Coordinates of C-alpha atoms and ligand atoms in Angstrom, one line a residue:
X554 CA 102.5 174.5 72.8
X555 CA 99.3 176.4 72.5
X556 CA 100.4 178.0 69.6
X557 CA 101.3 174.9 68.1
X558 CA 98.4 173.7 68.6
X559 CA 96.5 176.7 67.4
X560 CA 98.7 177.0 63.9
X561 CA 96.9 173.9 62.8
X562 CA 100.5 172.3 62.5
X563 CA 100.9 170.1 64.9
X564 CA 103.7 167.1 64.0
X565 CA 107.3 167.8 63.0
X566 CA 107.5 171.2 61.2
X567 CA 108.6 174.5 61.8
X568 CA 108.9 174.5 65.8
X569 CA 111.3 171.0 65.1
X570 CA 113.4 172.8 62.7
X571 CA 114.0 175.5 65.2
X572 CA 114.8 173.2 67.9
X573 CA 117.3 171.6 65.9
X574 CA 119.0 174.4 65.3
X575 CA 119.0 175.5 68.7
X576 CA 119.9 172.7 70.2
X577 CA 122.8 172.4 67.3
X578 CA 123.8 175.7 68.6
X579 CA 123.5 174.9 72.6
X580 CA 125.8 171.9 72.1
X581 CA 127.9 173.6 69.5
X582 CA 127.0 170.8 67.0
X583 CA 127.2 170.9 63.3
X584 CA 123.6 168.8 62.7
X585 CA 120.8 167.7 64.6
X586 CA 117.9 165.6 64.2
X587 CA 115.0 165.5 66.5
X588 CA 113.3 162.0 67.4
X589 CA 110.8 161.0 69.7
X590 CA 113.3 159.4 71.9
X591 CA 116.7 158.9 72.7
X592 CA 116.3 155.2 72.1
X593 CA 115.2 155.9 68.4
X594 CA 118.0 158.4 68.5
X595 CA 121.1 155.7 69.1
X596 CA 118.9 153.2 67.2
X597 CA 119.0 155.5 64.5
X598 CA 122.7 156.3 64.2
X599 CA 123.8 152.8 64.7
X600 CA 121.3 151.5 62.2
X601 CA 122.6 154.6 59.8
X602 CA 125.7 153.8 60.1
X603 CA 125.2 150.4 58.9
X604 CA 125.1 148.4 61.9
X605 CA 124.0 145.2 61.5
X606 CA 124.3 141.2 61.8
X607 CA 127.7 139.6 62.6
X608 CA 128.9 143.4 64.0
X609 CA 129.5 143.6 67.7
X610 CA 129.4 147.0 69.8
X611 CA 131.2 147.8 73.5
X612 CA 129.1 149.2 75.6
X613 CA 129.0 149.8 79.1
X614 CA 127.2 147.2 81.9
X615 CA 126.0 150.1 84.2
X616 CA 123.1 151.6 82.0
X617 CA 119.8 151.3 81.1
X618 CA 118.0 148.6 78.9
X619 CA 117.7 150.7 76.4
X620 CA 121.4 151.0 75.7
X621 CA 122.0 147.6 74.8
X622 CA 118.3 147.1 73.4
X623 CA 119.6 149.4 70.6
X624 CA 122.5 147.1 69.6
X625 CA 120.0 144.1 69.1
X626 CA 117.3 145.7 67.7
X627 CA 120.3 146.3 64.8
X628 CA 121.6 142.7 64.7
X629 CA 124.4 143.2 66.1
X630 CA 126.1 141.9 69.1
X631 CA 126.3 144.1 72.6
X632 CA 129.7 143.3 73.9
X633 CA 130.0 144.8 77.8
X634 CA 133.5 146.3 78.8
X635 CA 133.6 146.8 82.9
X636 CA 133.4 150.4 84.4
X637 CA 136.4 152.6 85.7
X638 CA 136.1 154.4 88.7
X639 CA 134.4 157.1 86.8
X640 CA 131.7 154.9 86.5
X641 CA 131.9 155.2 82.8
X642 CA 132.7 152.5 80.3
X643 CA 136.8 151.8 81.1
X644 CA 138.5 152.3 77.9
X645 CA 141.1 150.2 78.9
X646 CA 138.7 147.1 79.4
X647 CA 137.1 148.2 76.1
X648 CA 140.1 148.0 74.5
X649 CA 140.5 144.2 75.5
X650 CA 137.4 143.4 74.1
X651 CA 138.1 144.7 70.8
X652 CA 138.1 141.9 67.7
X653 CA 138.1 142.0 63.9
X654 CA 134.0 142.1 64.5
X655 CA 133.9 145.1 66.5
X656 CA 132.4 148.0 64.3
X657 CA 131.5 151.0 67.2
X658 CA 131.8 151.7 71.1
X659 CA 128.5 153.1 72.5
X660 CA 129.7 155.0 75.9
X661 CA 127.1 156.6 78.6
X662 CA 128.0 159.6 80.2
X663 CA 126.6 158.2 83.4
X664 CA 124.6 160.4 85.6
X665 CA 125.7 163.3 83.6
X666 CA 129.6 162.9 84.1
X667 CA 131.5 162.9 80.9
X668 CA 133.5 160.1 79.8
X669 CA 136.9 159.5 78.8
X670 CA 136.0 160.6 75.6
X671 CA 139.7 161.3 74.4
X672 CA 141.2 157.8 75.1
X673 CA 137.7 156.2 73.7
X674 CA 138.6 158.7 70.7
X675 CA 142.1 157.5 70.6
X676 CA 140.7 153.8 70.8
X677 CA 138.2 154.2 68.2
X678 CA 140.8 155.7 65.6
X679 CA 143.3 153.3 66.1
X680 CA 141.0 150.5 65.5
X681 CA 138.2 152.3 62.8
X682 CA 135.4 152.0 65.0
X683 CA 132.7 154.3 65.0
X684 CA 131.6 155.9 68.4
X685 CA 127.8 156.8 69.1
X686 CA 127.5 158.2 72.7
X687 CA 124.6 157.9 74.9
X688 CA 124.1 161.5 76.6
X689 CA 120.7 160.7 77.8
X690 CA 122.1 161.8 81.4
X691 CA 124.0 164.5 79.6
X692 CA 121.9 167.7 78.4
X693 CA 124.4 170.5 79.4
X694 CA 127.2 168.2 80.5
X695 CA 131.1 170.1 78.6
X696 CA 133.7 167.8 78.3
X697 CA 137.1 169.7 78.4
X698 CA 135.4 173.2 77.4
X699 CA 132.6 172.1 74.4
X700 CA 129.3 170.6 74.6
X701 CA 128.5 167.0 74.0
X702 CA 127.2 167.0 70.2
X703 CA 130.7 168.7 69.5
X704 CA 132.6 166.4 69.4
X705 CA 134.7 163.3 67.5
X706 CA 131.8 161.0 67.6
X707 CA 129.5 160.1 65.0
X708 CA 126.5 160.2 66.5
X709 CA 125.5 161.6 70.2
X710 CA 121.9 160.8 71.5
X711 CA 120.0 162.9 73.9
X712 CA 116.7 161.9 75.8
X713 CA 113.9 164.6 76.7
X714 CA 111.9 161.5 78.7
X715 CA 110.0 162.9 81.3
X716 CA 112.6 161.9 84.5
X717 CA 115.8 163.8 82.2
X718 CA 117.2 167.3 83.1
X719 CA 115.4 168.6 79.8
X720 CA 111.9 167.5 78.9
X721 CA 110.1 167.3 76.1
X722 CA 107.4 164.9 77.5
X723 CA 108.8 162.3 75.4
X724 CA 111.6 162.9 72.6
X725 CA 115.1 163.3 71.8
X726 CA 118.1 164.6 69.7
X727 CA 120.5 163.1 67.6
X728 CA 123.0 165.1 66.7
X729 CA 126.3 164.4 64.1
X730 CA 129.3 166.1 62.8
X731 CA 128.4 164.4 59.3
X732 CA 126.1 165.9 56.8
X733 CA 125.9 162.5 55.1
X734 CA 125.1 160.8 58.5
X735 CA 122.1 163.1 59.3
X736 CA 120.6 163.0 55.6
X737 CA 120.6 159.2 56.1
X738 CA 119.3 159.6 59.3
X739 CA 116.4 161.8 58.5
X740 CA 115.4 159.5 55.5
X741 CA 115.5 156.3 58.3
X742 CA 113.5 158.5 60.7
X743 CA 110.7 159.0 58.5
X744 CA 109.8 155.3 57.1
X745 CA 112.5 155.7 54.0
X746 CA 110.8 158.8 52.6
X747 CA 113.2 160.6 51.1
X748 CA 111.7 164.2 52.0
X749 CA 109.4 165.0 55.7
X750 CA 106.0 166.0 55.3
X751 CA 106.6 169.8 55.4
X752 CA 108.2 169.4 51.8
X753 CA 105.4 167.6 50.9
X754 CA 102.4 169.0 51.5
X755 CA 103.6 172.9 53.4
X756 CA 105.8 174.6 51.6
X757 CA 106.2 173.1 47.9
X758 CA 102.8 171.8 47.6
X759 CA 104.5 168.5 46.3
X760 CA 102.6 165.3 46.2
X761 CA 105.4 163.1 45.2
X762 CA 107.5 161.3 47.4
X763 CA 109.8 158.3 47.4
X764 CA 110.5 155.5 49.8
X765 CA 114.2 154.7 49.3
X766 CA 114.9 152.7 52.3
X767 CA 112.8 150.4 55.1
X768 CA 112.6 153.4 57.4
X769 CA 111.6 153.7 60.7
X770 CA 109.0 156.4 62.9
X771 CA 110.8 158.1 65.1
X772 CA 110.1 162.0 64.2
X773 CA 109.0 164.3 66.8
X774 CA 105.9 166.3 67.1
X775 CA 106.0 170.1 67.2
X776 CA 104.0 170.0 70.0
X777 CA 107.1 167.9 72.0
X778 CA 109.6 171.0 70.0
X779 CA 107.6 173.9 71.3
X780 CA 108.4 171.9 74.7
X781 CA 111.9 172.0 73.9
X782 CA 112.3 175.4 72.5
X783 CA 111.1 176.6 76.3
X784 CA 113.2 174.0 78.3
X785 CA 116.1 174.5 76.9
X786 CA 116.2 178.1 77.4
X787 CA 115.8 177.1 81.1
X788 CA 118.3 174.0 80.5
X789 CA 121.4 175.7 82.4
X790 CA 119.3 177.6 85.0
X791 CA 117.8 174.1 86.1
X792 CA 121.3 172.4 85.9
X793 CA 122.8 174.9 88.2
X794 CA 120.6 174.3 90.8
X795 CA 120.9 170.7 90.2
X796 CA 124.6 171.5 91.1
X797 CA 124.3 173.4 94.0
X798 CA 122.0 170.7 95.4
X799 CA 124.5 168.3 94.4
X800 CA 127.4 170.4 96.0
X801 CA 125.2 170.7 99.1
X802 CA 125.0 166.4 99.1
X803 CA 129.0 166.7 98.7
X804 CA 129.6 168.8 101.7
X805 CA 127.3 167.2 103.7
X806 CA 127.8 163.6 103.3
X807 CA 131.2 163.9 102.1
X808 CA 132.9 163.2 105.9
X809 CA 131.2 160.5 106.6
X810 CA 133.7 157.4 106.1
X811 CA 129.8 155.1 105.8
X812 CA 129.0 156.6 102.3
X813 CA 131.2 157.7 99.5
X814 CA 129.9 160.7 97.2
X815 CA 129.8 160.6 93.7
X816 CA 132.5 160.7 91.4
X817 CA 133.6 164.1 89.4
X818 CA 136.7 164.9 86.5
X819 CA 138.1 168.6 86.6
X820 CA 137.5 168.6 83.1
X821 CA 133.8 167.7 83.0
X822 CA 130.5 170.6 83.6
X823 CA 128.6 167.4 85.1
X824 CA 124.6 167.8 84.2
X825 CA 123.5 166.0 88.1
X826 CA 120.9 164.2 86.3
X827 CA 121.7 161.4 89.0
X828 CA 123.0 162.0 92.4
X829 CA 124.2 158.3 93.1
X830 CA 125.7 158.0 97.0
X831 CA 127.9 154.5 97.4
X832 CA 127.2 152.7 101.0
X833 CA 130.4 152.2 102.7
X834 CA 128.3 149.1 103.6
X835 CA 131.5 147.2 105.2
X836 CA 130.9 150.3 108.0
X837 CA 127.2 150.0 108.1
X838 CA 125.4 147.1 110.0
X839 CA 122.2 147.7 107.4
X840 CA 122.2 146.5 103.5
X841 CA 121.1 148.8 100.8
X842 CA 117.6 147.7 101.1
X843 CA 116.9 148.4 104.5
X844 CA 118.9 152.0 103.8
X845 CA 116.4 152.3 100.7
X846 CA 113.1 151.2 103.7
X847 CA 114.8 153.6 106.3
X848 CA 114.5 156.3 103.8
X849 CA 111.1 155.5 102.8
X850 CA 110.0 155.6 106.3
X851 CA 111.3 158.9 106.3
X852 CA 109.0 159.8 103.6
X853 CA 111.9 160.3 101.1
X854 CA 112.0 158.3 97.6
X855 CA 115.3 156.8 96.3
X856 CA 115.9 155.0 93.4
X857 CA 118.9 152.5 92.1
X858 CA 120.7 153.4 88.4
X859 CA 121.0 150.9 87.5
X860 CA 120.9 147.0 87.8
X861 CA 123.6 146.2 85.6
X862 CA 123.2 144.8 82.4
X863 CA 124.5 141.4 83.1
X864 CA 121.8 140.7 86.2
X865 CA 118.4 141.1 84.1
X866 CA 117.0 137.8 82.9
X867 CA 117.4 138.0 79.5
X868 CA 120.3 139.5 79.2
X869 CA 121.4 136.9 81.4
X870 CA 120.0 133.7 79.0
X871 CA 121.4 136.0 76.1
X872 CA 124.8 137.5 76.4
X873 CA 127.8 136.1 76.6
X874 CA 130.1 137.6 79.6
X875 CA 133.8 138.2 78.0
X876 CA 134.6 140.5 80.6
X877 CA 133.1 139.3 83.7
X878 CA 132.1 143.2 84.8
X879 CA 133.4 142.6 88.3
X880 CA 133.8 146.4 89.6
X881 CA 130.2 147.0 87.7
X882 CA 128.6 143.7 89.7
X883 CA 130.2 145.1 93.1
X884 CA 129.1 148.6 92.8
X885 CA 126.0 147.8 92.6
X886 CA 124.7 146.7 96.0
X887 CA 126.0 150.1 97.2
X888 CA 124.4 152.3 94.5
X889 CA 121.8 154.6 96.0
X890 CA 120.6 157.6 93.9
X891 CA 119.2 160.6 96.7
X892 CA 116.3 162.9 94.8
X893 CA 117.6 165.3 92.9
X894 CA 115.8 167.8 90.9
X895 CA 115.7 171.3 89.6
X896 CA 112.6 172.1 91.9
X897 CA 113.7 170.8 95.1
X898 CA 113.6 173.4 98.0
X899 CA 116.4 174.0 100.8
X900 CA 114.4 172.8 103.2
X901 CA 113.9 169.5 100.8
X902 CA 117.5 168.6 100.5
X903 CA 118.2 169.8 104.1
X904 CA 115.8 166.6 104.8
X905 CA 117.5 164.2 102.7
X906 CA 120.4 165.0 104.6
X907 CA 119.2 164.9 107.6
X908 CA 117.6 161.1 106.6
X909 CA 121.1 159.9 105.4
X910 CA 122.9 161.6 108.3
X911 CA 120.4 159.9 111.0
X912 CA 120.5 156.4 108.9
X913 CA 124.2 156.0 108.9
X914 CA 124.8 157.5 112.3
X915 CA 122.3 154.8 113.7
X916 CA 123.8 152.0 111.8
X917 CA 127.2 153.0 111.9
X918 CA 129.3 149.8 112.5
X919 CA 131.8 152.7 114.1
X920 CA 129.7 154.1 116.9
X921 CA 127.3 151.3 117.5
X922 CA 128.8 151.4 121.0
X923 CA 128.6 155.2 121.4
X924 CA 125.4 155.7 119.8
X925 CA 123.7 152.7 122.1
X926 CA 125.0 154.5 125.1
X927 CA 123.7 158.2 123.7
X928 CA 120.4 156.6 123.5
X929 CA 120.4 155.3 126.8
X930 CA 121.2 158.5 127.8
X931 CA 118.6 160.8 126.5
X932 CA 116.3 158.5 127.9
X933 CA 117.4 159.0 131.2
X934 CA 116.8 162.4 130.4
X935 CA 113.3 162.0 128.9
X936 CA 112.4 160.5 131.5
X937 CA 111.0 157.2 129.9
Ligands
PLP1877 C1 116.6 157.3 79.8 C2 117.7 156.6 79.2 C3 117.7 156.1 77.9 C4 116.4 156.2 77.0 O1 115.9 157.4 76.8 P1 114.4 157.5 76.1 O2 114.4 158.9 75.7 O3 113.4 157.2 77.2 O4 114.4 156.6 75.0 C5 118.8 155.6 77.3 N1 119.9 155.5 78.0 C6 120.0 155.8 79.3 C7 121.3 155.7 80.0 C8 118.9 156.4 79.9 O5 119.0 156.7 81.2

């Protein structure tokens, strides 16, 4: 970033080339394009693709704003197909949303776990929709062998936002299998121009340019590529210890009947950007908030991905609820994501575990009985 800095070049040029070839080659893609975030990444795609009013796109209810944000910003309609026990967007429940309007599916490979990518394949061919994925969970996440980016879809979207397993401060990659889909993509990115700045002014010492299109600003900086260039040359080193801390959770946690660990496919490298743990709260006399306070109290931040789609206010005044999202609306008072990141020490995760393990022993619904009397029996021994 220095050098960046020190070349006197500092927005998208030479370092954002390289990183888009890198990143092409890391995800075994045929094109990429970065942006400045993965929200002007899917916005971008589905916009290129021609996206628009009167459309409507499937997407999944268990995601971030952003997502469906996307899908309006274009004019089109989000259209929310329930979860499967993956987690992921059900493409059996997609499937019975489909009409003569539907124009593209928008999946997220939630927490890092890839979707069902071959039946939503399947789904989109037999119908001629277009597929843009959201892998802003996903840096590093295979899917039967390849990299997300290689795949059947049009358009995959990464984010390098600050909290994602690869970091560019802010940013993101776009990446397509089409040539013509990343030339129209790199035009939209740049406010219509038909050629980036480092034909214009670098290399060709060309004035000329050409708006051909209403465009949009979504390039990235090389300051942000030089961050990338260095991350993702870390990106599998930092997602392996994210999976040995989640493989640590898994042991740990997974024989207590009061939480259920996440969910995995055999034919899925998962990234861990999210470690989400499911209260067994039918065996637990607390609610997720109090588990969420006892944890705090025990100096350990959790978080909740996410509130579905359907329970934020505007989405709520907005949307129209064809499928009424029920396994998405009653996984979520039991969603709790435990800290997970690259950096986190043994000691670290031992304490999260130790915090769950002493949370759910003390509320167990199980040994409420047993645990009173265990109590009243170390006091004895304490002497108080
Ligand atoms: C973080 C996130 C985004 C948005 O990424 P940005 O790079 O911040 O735009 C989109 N979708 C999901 C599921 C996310 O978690």
């Amino acid at each position: 970033m220095v050098e960046v800095l020190r070349s006197g070049w500092i927005t998208s040029g030479p370092r954002t080339t390289k990183f888009e070839q890198q990143f092409c080659e890391y995800a075994g893609a045929a094109h990429a394009l970065a942006v400045n975030s993965c929200t002007a990444g899917l916005h971008l795609a589905l916009a290129a693709l021609g996206i628009g009013r009167g459309d409507e796109v499937i997407t999944t209810p268990l995601t971030f704003c952003a997502t469906v944000n996307v899908i309006l910003e274009t004019g089109a309609t989000p259209v929310l197909a329930d979860i499967g026990s993956d987690f992921n967007l059900d493409p059996a429940a997609a499937a019975r949303l489909i009409t003569p309007r539907t124009r593209a599916i928008l999946p997220v490979h939630m927490a890092g776990l890839a979707c069902d990518m071959n039946a939503l394949w399947r789904l989109a061919g037999d119908h001629g929709l277009k597929v843009v994925e959201d892998a802003a969970h996903a840096a590093g996440t295979t899917y039967q062998g390849r990299g997300l980016g290689s795949g059947q879809s049009d358009a995959v979207a990464f984010s390098f936002y600050a909290t994602k397993n690869l970091t560019t401060g802010e940013g993101g990659m776009v990446t397509t299998p089409s040539a013509k889909l990343e030339e129209r993509m790199r035009v939209l990115c740049l406010h219509g121009i038909s050629r980036d700045a480092w034909d214009r002014y670098a290399e060709k010492g060309n004035w000329y340019y050409e708006v051909i299109d209403r465009g949009y600003k979504y390039n990235m900086s090389d300051i942000a590529a030089a961050m990338g260039l260095a991350q993702l040359k870390r990106l599998d080193g930092m997602n392996a210890r994210r999976t040995e801390i989640a493989r640590r959770y898994n042991a740990a946690l997974g024989e207590m009947p009061e939480v259920e660990t996440p969910p995995e496919r055999a034919d899925c490298r998962h990234a861990w950007h999210l470690y989400i743990l499911r209260l067994n709260l039918e065996r637990l006399a607390i609610d997720r908030a109090r588990f969420f306070d006892e944890m705090k109290r025990r100096g350990i931040g959790c978080s909740v991905h996410f509130i579905p789609i359907p329970l934020h206010p505007y989405y709520r005044k907005t949307l129209e609820l064809r499928d009424p999202c029920t396994r998405a609306l009653a996984e979520y008072p039991r969603l709790l994501s435990l800290p997970l990141h690259s950096k986190m020490t043994d000691e670290e995760v031992e304490r999260v575990i130790e915090a769950v393990r002493d949370i759910v022993v003390r509320n167990s619904l199980r040994q409420t009985v047993a645990f009173a009397g265990l109590e009243a029996a170390s006091a004895v021994e304490a002497g108080d």
